[in-house]
Amino acid sequence: MRLNRPGPCIALLPAILLAASPPVPPGRGGTRLSITYPPASLKTPFTRVRVAGSCEPSCRVTIAGRPARVYPTGAFVGLVPLEPGETTIEVAAERAGAKDRLALAVVCEDPLVTSPASPPVAEQRMLMPAADTVLQPGDELRVQCKGSPGMRASWSLGKVVREAAMEEAPPLATDDGNEIRGIYRGAYRVQEGDRVSGGRVRFALRDALGRTARVRSSGRVTLLPRARLRRGVVGPDGAPASAEPGGAQEWRLDAGTQINLCGESGGNLRVLLASGMRCWVPERSVTLSKGEGGWPPSAVGAPAVERTPRGATVRIPASGAPPARVSPGKAPGELAVEIFGAAAFPRRAEAAGAGPVETARIPATETDILVAVVQLRNPAGWGYALRRTEEGIALDVKAPPGQRPGGVRVVIDPGHGGAHPGAVSPTGLREKDVNLQVARAAAAFLRRRGVRAVLTRDDDRTLSLPARVERARREEADIFVSVHHDSCPGHCDPLARRGAATYYGAPQSRGLATALLDRLGTVMAPPRGARQAGFAVVVPADYLAVLVECGYLSHPEEEERILGEGYARRAGRAIAEGVLGFAETAG
């Protein structure tokens, strides 16, 4: 089967740069010249832009006056440097007397570059804090500004900090090959009695002649003189927990979790999990609760293990609704259930296992972080999930498919779809269409081998990320594979990135990611590796989840393979064989 190419379309990567810009209209001179990237009137902060398009394969093409190779598919690509302001890029195609020219207007808007050294400059961007922040004794206030390199930099805040020295950070390498100097950083540990109400951090950059540039932070700072805790309850949709305000999700707090709040910044609340341990959650995910001070410590009881139809459940009694999370333990086959804000646990407790669980134990501890260690019989693991119950906390552990009825259950997820085309190749091939063809082929191969395989979508429909995860859970998936094809960002060399890659979230999925990569490497070499990532569809740990990037649509040679006869069948078979090979060895 050969994939059909639709008309020119806009690539969605990087989405923040495209806004609602229309595609460039195709040429009319008989060369079939068209541009798929960049879109018309692109605005970008980068100092270069990739150009991708197609024409009749026999054409000669120039991009900004430089010859570009035309591939057998008619695809061509290039990388064009930009100056600040508007740059017009002309793409010309010519063959046998036919000629077309297309002009692209690209605006390099406010590029991130090193500031001039003289006179001193203090910029309004890259300032920290960028959002309003509330801190209390023991917290660290981190500050940052950008300006001319090689300056004597200082910062002040109310009457608490007066012209504290800042250090110039090492040069920052940007994605478009530049090196940014003149970034200054400082920090202050809040002390008892410090008091600031909505103050702005004031920065000063001085050169050797005494000339000074000044700027103030956009975020206001409030320092509380005494530590203060507020009570909160996580809302019905749960709350993503991150290390920084608005940062990437590292784990998730369940609905109903009782949390102690000790600060805020830019619409985010800081959670005091236990002594010396904090995280951040969105303010919208939390309801404030009445009561003085924090929640009382949770009294935790001895664990118990019971067999279930799909594995086993470890039950841990706990008063209240303390924050808890599960992660791989220190030894192979161990899971560590951390319960934060727990009361002291003076005596060791252990429970005999059942099903996939060998033992569950809680060592004696005097700290406010209690760790229950669950030892699995199979070191690889096939999935686990922590949930809250009326009695406390329950950890569901899945048995290997070979030890329960029905065998392995697989969900194949064709990425993107509907209103989200995903990446677009130089000739206009849309990622959502390729993903669906490959996913169908993978599912068909698995079904012929007697495996229950389900697609999250089997047509061109819009499907949210939570809906894809929910479908996997509804199908009680053992393995979830999300099928994608990659594209390089709009400021990178399209010929520099190629090959297949796999991404996993929970460490238990690493083996599956490696098995899939080994098979995909035979279809689209060279493989780029199996990597851990925080993509929404691979974060769940209650099944094995991997996202596969089968190849780069933005690379003309890989696009040619994808357009070739039988590609979807070969890539789908590689995914299916990776799943089967892993299941046979790990099950």
XYZ file of C-alpha atoms in Angstrom:
587
model
C 0.000 0.000 0.000
C 1.268 3.446 -0.909
C 0.356 6.504 1.149
C -1.388 9.335 -0.676
C -0.175 12.913 -0.353
C -2.792 15.574 0.436
C -2.409 19.172 -0.638
C -0.005 21.569 1.100
C -0.720 22.013 4.788
C 0.822 23.713 7.821
C 3.197 21.782 10.070
C 2.216 22.137 13.712
C 5.730 22.144 15.162
C 6.546 24.325 16.941
C 2.946 25.280 17.652
C 3.799 28.445 19.585
C 5.305 29.983 16.468
C 2.471 29.408 14.023
C -0.583 31.035 15.571
C -3.253 31.139 12.828
C -0.944 31.819 9.872
C -2.223 30.475 6.533
C -0.126 28.263 4.226
C 1.785 29.829 1.347
C -0.315 29.631 -1.890
C 1.263 27.280 -4.480
C 2.956 28.561 -7.622
C 1.128 28.702 -10.965
C 3.975 28.389 -13.477
C 3.843 24.648 -14.247
C 6.465 23.477 -11.720
C 3.887 22.509 -9.059
C 5.944 24.514 -6.584
C 4.457 24.567 -3.074
C 5.723 25.412 0.417
C 4.625 23.483 3.506
C 6.925 25.293 5.954
C 7.136 28.069 7.041
C 3.564 29.353 6.851
C 2.805 32.820 5.536
C 3.743 35.710 7.863
C 5.578 33.525 10.382
C 6.867 35.293 13.498
C 9.699 33.586 15.354
C 12.181 34.469 18.113
C 14.881 32.365 16.434
C 17.602 33.592 14.090
C 17.078 30.930 11.442
C 14.164 29.093 9.871
C 13.813 25.864 7.951
C 12.109 25.880 4.562
C 10.322 22.806 3.210
C 8.265 22.253 0.090
C 7.898 20.275 -3.107
C 7.783 20.596 -6.885
C 8.124 18.438 -9.980
C 11.141 16.147 -9.369
C 12.848 17.392 -12.554
C 12.942 21.009 -11.331
C 15.957 23.020 -10.264
C 15.240 24.831 -6.977
C 16.902 27.694 -5.145
C 16.098 28.835 -1.599
C 17.193 32.395 -0.815
C 19.442 32.223 -3.882
C 21.173 28.972 -2.905
C 20.640 25.714 -4.842
C 18.604 23.089 -3.007
C 18.569 19.376 -3.729
C 15.298 18.070 -5.163
C 14.590 14.497 -4.024
C 12.811 11.835 -6.131
C 9.533 12.670 -4.392
C 9.903 16.313 -5.431
C 10.711 17.349 -1.855
C 13.293 20.002 -1.010
C 14.431 21.557 2.279
C 16.764 24.296 3.453
C 17.836 26.351 6.466
C 17.889 30.135 6.092
C 19.495 32.639 8.519
C 17.328 35.550 9.692
C 18.125 39.099 10.710
C 16.062 40.915 13.361
C 12.911 42.244 11.730
C 11.356 41.009 8.490
C 13.233 38.789 6.052
C 11.847 37.925 2.615
C 12.853 34.453 1.464
C 12.449 33.685 -2.221
C 12.000 30.090 -3.352
C 12.339 29.529 -7.103
C 11.717 26.407 -9.212
C 12.504 26.010 -12.922
C 12.239 23.248 -15.532
C 12.044 23.174 -19.334
C 11.029 26.785 -19.630
C 8.502 26.645 -16.778
C 9.318 28.862 -13.820
C 7.745 29.660 -10.451
C 8.795 31.973 -7.640
C 7.280 32.183 -4.159
C 8.194 34.836 -1.595
C 7.977 34.118 2.145
C 7.914 36.939 4.688
C 9.371 35.769 8.018
C 9.682 38.097 10.999
C 12.491 37.468 13.491
C 10.784 39.087 16.455
C 12.743 39.980 19.580
C 15.452 37.319 19.106
C 17.267 36.031 22.163
C 20.824 37.337 21.700
C 23.611 38.713 23.879
C 22.981 42.348 24.846
C 25.502 45.005 23.751
C 28.270 45.710 26.271
C 28.266 49.499 25.995
C 26.381 51.322 27.266
C 25.073 48.847 29.895
C 21.691 47.288 29.147
C 19.257 45.613 31.559
C 16.491 43.767 29.706
C 12.856 43.286 30.645
C 12.842 39.587 29.759
C 14.188 36.507 31.563
C 13.547 38.285 34.871
C 12.920 36.216 37.990
C 10.610 36.215 39.784
C 8.294 36.547 36.795
C 5.109 35.960 38.822
C 3.852 37.129 42.209
C 5.418 34.965 44.921
C 4.711 34.390 48.633
C 7.533 32.909 50.732
C 8.141 32.233 54.413
C 11.114 31.489 56.694
C 13.271 28.684 55.333
C 12.240 29.238 51.718
C 14.724 30.263 49.035
C 14.075 33.261 46.796
C 15.871 32.867 43.463
C 16.390 35.917 41.266
C 17.653 36.400 37.715
C 18.130 39.159 35.170
C 19.621 39.472 31.677
C 21.682 42.312 30.286
C 25.132 43.324 29.113
C 27.803 40.696 29.837
C 30.754 41.347 32.138
C 28.897 43.752 34.452
C 28.946 44.067 38.248
C 25.406 42.933 39.014
C 23.414 43.333 42.224
C 19.829 43.057 43.454
C 17.720 44.509 46.236
C 14.347 43.784 47.838
C 12.769 46.232 50.273
C 14.781 46.574 53.468
C 15.615 42.867 53.568
C 18.180 42.603 50.748
C 20.407 45.568 49.855
C 22.575 45.377 46.709
C 23.436 41.701 47.066
C 26.007 40.548 44.510
C 24.915 38.334 41.620
C 26.989 35.865 39.619
C 27.079 35.779 35.835
C 25.961 32.348 34.658
C 27.873 30.322 32.042
C 26.861 31.111 28.434
C 23.473 29.696 27.467
C 23.445 27.669 24.238
C 20.246 28.147 22.231
C 18.583 25.714 19.844
C 19.464 27.848 16.831
C 23.209 27.698 17.479
C 23.701 30.976 19.367
C 25.409 31.484 22.704
C 23.832 33.952 25.135
C 25.966 35.730 27.730
C 24.973 38.243 30.378
C 22.551 36.187 32.494
C 22.944 36.953 36.213
C 21.585 34.923 39.136
C 21.292 35.235 42.895
C 19.471 33.648 45.843
C 18.382 34.452 49.394
C 17.142 32.198 52.220
C 14.176 33.827 53.978
C 14.772 34.409 57.707
C 12.409 34.678 60.691
C 11.192 38.254 60.949
C 11.747 39.168 57.282
C 8.788 41.172 56.082
C 8.045 42.375 52.545
C 4.564 42.979 51.152
C 4.313 42.892 47.370
C 7.765 44.306 46.699
C 9.558 44.134 43.355
C 13.148 42.947 43.034
C 15.398 45.778 41.794
C 18.381 44.866 39.618
C 21.420 47.025 38.831
C 24.157 46.336 36.237
C 27.273 48.567 36.473
C 30.218 48.737 34.090
C 33.826 49.692 34.858
C 33.024 53.376 34.220
C 30.267 53.371 36.826
C 27.458 53.564 34.265
C 24.391 51.717 35.554
C 21.405 50.033 33.936
C 18.414 49.217 36.140
C 15.308 47.064 35.836
C 12.610 45.731 38.181
C 11.023 42.280 38.280
C 7.530 41.911 36.891
C 6.576 39.574 39.744
C 5.961 40.959 43.223
C 7.426 39.283 46.312
C 5.795 38.866 49.722
C 7.921 37.559 52.604
C 6.012 36.381 55.669
C 7.764 36.997 59.023
C 6.617 33.647 60.458
C 5.911 30.216 58.996
C 2.229 29.704 58.253
C 0.400 26.648 56.986
C -2.987 26.565 55.301
C -5.108 23.492 54.729
C -6.153 22.417 51.262
C -7.980 19.522 49.619
C -7.208 18.347 46.079
C -10.192 18.731 43.735
C -12.101 15.994 41.870
C -9.721 15.931 38.878
C -6.582 15.467 40.969
C -3.561 17.767 40.826
C -0.275 17.523 38.884
C 2.696 17.899 41.232
C 5.881 19.555 39.957
C 9.228 20.666 41.365
C 8.780 24.268 40.161
C 5.741 26.534 39.806
C 4.039 25.570 36.551
C 6.746 22.977 35.837
C 6.449 19.560 34.232
C 4.330 17.026 36.084
C 6.447 14.604 38.123
C 3.574 12.763 39.791
C -0.092 13.297 40.567
C -2.017 13.899 43.777
C -5.321 12.029 43.911
C -8.674 13.720 44.379
C -9.486 14.266 48.044
C -5.859 14.352 49.213
C -5.367 16.638 52.217
C -2.368 18.934 51.710
C -0.573 21.586 53.762
C 0.064 24.802 51.819
C 3.118 26.946 52.555
C 3.492 29.401 49.664
C 2.264 30.568 46.269
C 3.598 31.845 42.968
C 1.855 32.794 39.742
C -1.329 30.762 40.184
C 0.493 27.844 41.815
C 0.469 26.705 45.448
C 3.409 25.165 47.254
C 2.716 22.006 49.206
C 4.651 21.029 52.325
C 4.707 17.248 51.954
C 6.972 16.543 54.912
C 9.979 18.050 56.638
C 12.225 19.438 53.894
C 10.019 18.130 51.053
C 7.845 20.400 48.937
C 6.119 20.402 45.573
C 3.914 22.762 43.553
C 0.338 22.282 42.339
C -1.989 24.550 40.319
C -4.164 26.763 42.504
C -7.230 25.806 40.447
C -6.799 22.157 41.522
C -7.134 22.886 45.245
C -9.969 23.935 47.547
C -8.931 25.754 50.719
C -10.230 24.213 53.930
C -11.056 25.786 57.264
C -8.890 25.108 60.275
C -5.844 26.506 62.001
C -2.412 25.249 60.971
C -1.825 22.130 58.917
C -3.591 18.786 58.845
C -2.784 16.451 61.757
C -0.270 13.633 61.089
C -1.731 10.486 59.553
C -1.731 7.352 61.703
C -0.646 4.445 59.487
C -1.352 0.773 60.185
C 0.211 -2.529 59.143
C -0.086 -3.567 55.473
C -2.143 -6.478 54.163
C -2.029 -8.255 50.778
C -4.973 -9.892 49.013
C -5.245 -11.674 45.664
C -7.440 -10.139 42.939
C -8.600 -11.469 39.527
C -5.868 -9.466 37.727
C -3.120 -9.637 40.368
C -3.018 -8.429 43.963
C -3.840 -5.417 46.142
C -1.708 -4.120 49.006
C -3.850 -2.271 51.560
C -2.329 0.227 54.007
C -4.671 1.712 56.648
C -4.152 5.467 57.128
C -6.157 8.131 58.939
C -7.124 11.274 57.066
C -6.113 11.506 53.420
C -2.328 12.043 53.375
C -0.363 12.642 50.146
C 1.126 9.425 48.801
C 2.975 8.229 45.724
C 4.486 5.019 44.388
C 7.746 4.634 42.499
C 10.378 1.949 41.812
C 12.320 0.988 44.929
C 16.048 0.671 45.481
C 16.298 -3.022 44.565
C 15.045 -4.821 41.423
C 11.384 -5.748 41.671
C 10.685 -3.349 44.540
C 7.972 -0.696 44.691
C 8.184 2.072 47.292
C 4.926 3.595 48.554
C 5.733 6.933 50.212
C 3.167 8.357 52.645
C 3.877 11.993 53.531
C 2.939 13.686 56.787
C 2.662 10.367 58.616
C 2.939 9.884 62.345
C 5.884 7.918 63.714
C 5.765 4.154 63.028
C 7.604 2.595 65.981
C 7.494 -1.105 65.009
C 8.314 -2.912 61.785
C 5.331 -4.585 60.104
C 5.312 -7.171 57.310
C 2.624 -9.038 55.385
C 2.885 -12.233 53.355
C 2.305 -11.829 49.653
C -0.237 -13.101 47.162
C -0.237 -13.360 43.375
C 2.477 -11.094 41.886
C 3.360 -9.654 45.334
C 5.944 -11.550 47.376
C 5.891 -9.391 50.536
C 4.862 -5.953 51.797
C 6.659 -4.365 54.727
C 6.901 -1.069 56.590
C 10.133 -0.483 58.523
C 10.078 1.351 61.836
C 10.590 5.090 61.382
C 10.515 8.276 63.445
C 10.312 10.651 60.475
C 7.160 12.084 58.885
C 7.756 10.157 55.633
C 6.706 6.527 55.859
C 7.870 4.152 53.112
C 6.117 0.841 52.535
C 8.256 -1.547 50.469
C 6.421 -3.973 48.180
C 8.526 -6.805 46.731
C 7.285 -8.257 43.432
C 7.858 -11.839 42.294
C 8.506 -10.670 38.713
C 11.209 -7.936 38.709
C 9.968 -6.483 35.403
C 6.449 -5.696 36.584
C 3.356 -5.313 34.415
C 1.719 -2.295 35.971
C 0.655 -0.816 39.275
C -1.641 1.954 40.474
C -2.053 3.726 43.798
C -5.557 4.749 44.850
C -7.272 6.157 47.884
C -9.880 4.191 49.838
C -12.068 4.989 52.834
C -9.664 3.015 55.025
C -6.441 4.509 53.640
C -4.299 3.623 50.624
C -4.414 0.697 48.191
C -1.768 -0.381 45.686
C -3.064 -2.550 42.842
C -0.368 -4.708 41.233
C -0.976 -6.434 37.911
C 0.116 -10.039 37.355
C 1.944 -11.005 34.131
C -0.552 -11.781 31.325
C 0.525 -15.421 31.238
C -0.701 -15.881 34.815
C -4.303 -14.745 34.220
C -7.130 -15.482 31.761
C -7.274 -13.731 28.402
C -3.579 -13.238 27.779
C -1.978 -9.919 26.883
C -4.245 -6.987 25.968
C -2.811 -4.326 23.653
C -4.088 -0.844 22.816
C -2.564 0.872 19.762
C -2.968 4.659 19.675
C -2.644 6.459 16.309
C -1.326 9.870 17.364
C -3.093 13.142 16.443
C -6.210 13.033 14.228
C -9.116 15.259 13.271
C -8.305 18.907 13.968
C -4.726 17.983 14.906
C -2.784 16.888 11.793
C 0.553 16.651 13.606
C 3.734 17.054 11.581
C 3.581 17.727 7.825
C 6.224 16.546 5.356
C 7.757 18.679 2.559
C 5.303 17.157 0.064
C 2.311 17.702 2.364
C 1.955 14.243 3.901
C 0.132 14.587 7.234
C 1.346 12.724 10.290
C -2.161 11.832 11.486
C -2.774 9.851 8.275
C 0.512 7.931 8.442
C 0.015 7.160 12.137
C -3.397 5.640 11.444
C -2.115 3.451 8.591
C 0.762 2.099 10.698
C -1.442 1.558 13.767
C -4.014 -0.367 11.719
C -1.268 -2.590 10.323
C 0.147 -3.253 13.809
C -3.273 -4.135 15.223
C -4.059 -6.427 12.280
C -0.777 -8.318 12.694
C -1.387 -8.774 16.440
C -4.929 -10.042 15.842
C -3.653 -12.618 13.356
C -1.410 -13.874 16.157
C -4.400 -14.228 18.478
C -3.746 -11.101 20.540
C -6.575 -8.810 21.582
C -5.609 -5.475 19.972
C -7.745 -2.315 20.065
C -7.259 1.067 18.344
C -8.011 4.297 20.214
C -9.262 5.687 16.884
C -9.942 3.969 13.573
C -10.837 7.082 11.589
C -9.867 10.746 11.281
C -11.275 12.097 14.540
C -10.069 14.521 17.196
C -9.159 12.670 20.388
C -7.814 14.298 23.544
C -4.842 12.883 25.437
C -6.936 12.051 28.546
C -9.421 10.236 26.296
C -6.622 8.046 24.916
C -5.473 7.143 28.437
C -9.054 6.490 29.530
C -9.569 4.158 26.548
C -6.502 2.149 27.561
C -7.840 1.793 31.095
C -11.328 0.913 29.911
C -9.832 -1.880 27.798
C -7.744 -3.013 30.806
C -4.641 -2.715 28.640
C -1.427 -4.490 29.519
C 0.491 -2.690 26.764
C -0.201 0.726 25.218
C 1.713 1.911 22.140
C 1.183 5.433 20.785
C 2.266 5.670 17.126
C 3.841 8.912 15.892
C 6.163 10.328 13.224
C 8.509 13.157 14.147
C 9.427 16.541 12.674
C 12.302 18.832 13.521
C 11.441 22.248 15.020
C 11.091 25.196 12.669
C 14.516 26.622 13.508
C 16.554 23.412 13.118
C 18.339 21.798 10.178
C 15.865 19.256 8.732
C 18.718 17.052 7.474
C 20.293 16.757 10.927
C 17.510 14.721 12.529
C 16.395 11.282 11.407
C 15.695 7.769 12.661
C 13.265 6.049 15.005
C 12.997 6.641 18.755
C 10.855 5.356 21.617
C 9.764 7.108 24.811
C 8.528 5.622 28.088
C 7.358 7.090 31.398
C 7.527 4.546 34.230
C 10.811 2.573 34.444
C 8.845 -0.694 34.142
C 8.178 0.235 30.483
C 11.872 0.560 29.564
C 12.139 -3.053 28.389
C 9.162 -2.653 26.065
C 10.573 0.617 24.697
C 13.872 -1.104 23.925
C 12.163 -4.069 22.248
C 10.098 -1.765 20.034
C 13.141 0.310 19.087
C 15.105 -2.797 18.116
C 12.387 -3.788 15.654
C 11.701 -0.273 14.319
C 15.423 0.180 13.691
C 15.126 -2.374 10.883
C 12.561 -0.151 9.130
C 13.925 3.344 9.753
C 17.617 3.387 10.684
C 19.501 4.666 12.540
C 17.605 4.260 15.834
C 17.942 7.276 18.146
C 17.416 5.463 21.438
C 14.824 4.591 24.073
C 14.341 7.580 26.368
C 12.342 8.442 29.461
C 9.892 11.322 28.973
C 6.855 12.936 30.563
C 4.411 12.691 27.649
C 0.837 12.447 28.946
C 0.116 9.116 27.247
C 3.160 7.336 28.742
C 3.001 8.731 32.304
C 0.453 6.161 33.632
C 2.057 3.251 35.456
C -0.956 0.911 35.644
C 0.073 -0.592 32.285
C 3.197 -0.596 30.113
C 3.155 2.505 27.907
C 5.509 3.556 25.100
C 5.344 6.296 22.467
C 7.116 5.420 19.217
C 8.451 7.966 16.734
C 8.812 5.823 13.621
C 10.871 8.375 11.678
C 11.132 12.016 10.596
C 8.591 13.384 8.152
C 10.738 16.526 7.909
C 13.706 14.582 6.456
C 13.188 14.079 2.681
C 14.898 10.683 2.595
C 12.785 9.335 5.442
C 9.674 10.861 3.883
C 10.547 8.959 0.697
C 10.627 5.695 2.641
C 7.316 6.514 4.320
C 5.721 7.239 0.937
C 7.097 3.996 -0.489
C 5.129 0.848 -1.218
C 4.513 -1.267 1.893
C 5.911 1.145 4.489
C 2.847 1.082 6.762
C 2.796 -2.719 6.660
C 6.505 -3.006 7.525
C 6.364 -0.424 10.338
C 3.170 -1.953 11.759
C 4.689 -5.415 11.701
C 7.828 -4.123 13.456
C 5.698 -2.663 16.257
C 3.683 -5.872 16.584
C 6.800 -8.056 16.639
C 8.331 -5.809 19.294
C 5.226 -6.222 21.455
C 5.086 -9.996 20.957
C 8.792 -10.504 21.569
C 8.653 -8.526 24.794
C 5.508 -10.303 26.021
C 7.042 -13.726 25.399
C 10.215 -12.965 27.365
C 8.701 -10.858 30.170
C 5.397 -12.658 30.665
